[in-house]
Each structure stands twice: as structure tokens, then as C-alpha cells.
XYZ file of C-alpha atoms in Angstrom:
138
model
C 4.927 11.006 23.854
C 2.461 12.238 21.018
C 0.955 9.405 18.847
C 2.729 10.646 15.814
C 6.064 10.502 17.694
C 5.488 6.942 18.596
C 4.727 5.877 14.895
C 7.725 7.843 13.821
C 10.018 6.165 16.194
C 8.509 2.496 15.197
C 9.074 3.535 11.763
C 12.768 4.658 12.196
C 13.589 1.577 14.221
C 11.729 -1.057 11.621
C 13.892 0.845 8.822
C 17.002 0.190 10.455
C 16.108 -3.427 11.520
C 15.294 -4.104 7.963
C 18.765 -2.493 6.495
C 20.604 -4.787 9.078
C 18.598 -7.931 7.895
C 19.217 -7.183 4.113
C 23.092 -6.707 5.000
C 23.223 -10.368 6.959
C 21.195 -11.969 4.224
C 23.198 -14.163 1.971
C 20.752 -14.715 -0.728
C 18.969 -12.577 -3.184
C 15.635 -13.775 -2.266
C 16.163 -13.118 1.412
C 17.427 -9.667 0.620
C 14.344 -9.015 -1.495
C 12.092 -10.619 1.229
C 13.242 -8.513 4.029
C 13.100 -5.293 1.729
C 9.387 -6.108 1.504
C 9.102 -5.139 5.046
C 9.715 -1.506 4.200
C 6.877 -0.843 2.395
C 5.036 -2.834 4.968
C 5.911 -0.673 7.881
C 5.139 2.599 5.667
C 2.121 1.180 4.858
C 1.045 0.420 8.635
C 2.610 3.919 9.741
C 0.603 6.165 7.279
C -2.638 4.330 8.386
C -2.025 5.243 11.816
C -0.600 8.856 11.619
C -0.841 10.113 7.812
C 1.879 12.188 6.662
C 2.645 12.955 2.857
C 6.336 11.961 3.657
C 4.892 8.194 4.680
C 2.867 8.210 1.693
C 5.692 9.011 -0.854
C 7.840 6.618 1.080
C 5.463 3.924 0.812
C 4.968 4.545 -2.885
C 8.619 4.488 -3.635
C 9.511 1.366 -1.529
C 6.382 -0.733 -2.889
C 7.526 0.284 -6.533
C 11.082 -0.636 -5.828
C 10.141 -3.953 -4.249
C 8.029 -5.038 -7.344
C 10.692 -3.765 -9.674
C 13.230 -6.063 -7.821
C 10.674 -8.821 -7.776
C 10.101 -8.640 -11.429
C 13.889 -8.611 -12.239
C 14.353 -11.602 -10.035
C 11.490 -13.604 -11.755
C 12.976 -12.741 -15.100
C 16.269 -14.011 -13.900
C 14.581 -17.275 -12.417
C 12.860 -17.754 -15.870
C 16.332 -17.784 -17.654
C 16.327 -14.018 -18.614
C 20.131 -13.037 -17.518
C 20.146 -9.897 -19.582
C 20.242 -7.728 -16.325
C 21.806 -9.382 -13.264
C 20.913 -8.380 -9.855
C 24.292 -7.453 -8.133
C 25.469 -6.675 -4.561
C 25.858 -3.046 -5.529
C 22.187 -2.536 -6.276
C 21.409 -4.196 -2.599
C 24.241 -2.079 -0.976
C 22.676 1.363 -2.533
C 19.127 0.216 -1.429
C 20.395 -0.607 2.166
C 22.142 2.632 2.330
C 19.116 4.317 0.980
C 17.126 2.532 3.962
C 19.594 3.842 6.550
C 19.366 7.530 5.163
C 15.580 7.346 5.201
C 15.561 6.283 8.674
C 17.962 9.066 9.534
C 15.652 11.567 7.608
C 12.440 10.247 9.305
C 14.350 10.607 12.702
C 15.569 14.140 12.165
C 12.452 14.976 10.110
C 14.416 16.295 7.338
C 13.973 15.656 3.779
C 13.391 12.047 2.462
C 14.020 12.902 -1.104
C 17.744 12.123 -1.356
C 17.364 8.505 0.217
C 14.135 7.881 -1.756
C 15.992 8.833 -5.103
C 18.957 6.240 -4.230
C 16.430 3.343 -3.696
C 14.439 4.115 -6.725
C 17.678 4.696 -8.826
C 19.131 1.364 -7.512
C 16.084 -0.611 -8.434
C 15.786 1.418 -11.814
C 19.226 0.071 -12.883
C 17.861 -3.353 -12.752
C 15.623 -2.704 -15.446
C 16.357 -2.982 -19.174
C 16.430 0.717 -19.429
C 18.321 1.411 -16.405
C 20.723 -0.918 -16.997
C 21.421 0.358 -20.409
C 22.027 3.597 -19.042
C 24.299 2.252 -16.647
C 26.226 0.799 -19.349
C 26.301 3.923 -21.217
C 27.873 5.790 -18.108
C 24.667 7.785 -17.500
C 23.476 6.146 -14.344
C 26.036 5.415 -11.761
C 25.188 3.500 -8.494
């Protein structure tokens, strides 16, 4: 097995594990915690077997994690203008599954990353506003 194949296989397995752990988690904190492992594995993968797809996935996953953490911190401080809802995490989990499928089949990762990023964006003030107006659908 080539080095690149090994790291791709490990990436796919970890993304699938993260999706499952997020589904099983009962709290928002644990879902976000498990989600942080997604950019962890892409970061490790791109350091050992660089590909632009790994870099793009790492950027989107890291940005999405930071966006969710920002919203979570705001909620904990009393700002409940935008809630973290189950649908946000369902879309992210679906996106992780689709991302694992795309890496496994070596097809475009754009749609899964768009789904993850859109779900996170819906937790921001502007994203939630667009969702309330009916312009952003989850």
C-alpha cells in the first residue's frame, strides 16, 4: 500500500468515527469536542501526505469548529439570540459522512465542505438572519 493510500484510509476511518461519536453524544459540548477531531485528523494527514484537498478540508473544518465554539461561548455568556440546534449538528454529521465518502472514492470534496460550512454559518448572526428570512436552508 502506498503511503498516500495509507493516510487517506486513516483519514476516512477517523472521519467516520467522529461522525458516529457526534451522533451518540448527548450534549452540545461533547458534539463540538468530537467535531474538533475532524480538523485534527486533516491537519495530521496533510503534514504526512500533502494534498490540496486535505488543506482545504482542514481550513473549512477548523473554521467551522471555531465558529461553533464562538456561538457556544456566546450562549454560555447569556447571549441566546442564536441557538445551537440539533439540525446544525445533523448537517455537520451528514457532511462528515459525505466527506469521508468523497475522500474514499477520490471524488470532489466541495459539496460536503459546503454543507458543513453552511451549517456552521447558520449559527452566526448573519447566517441565522438569512435562515429566518428563508434564504439559507438546512
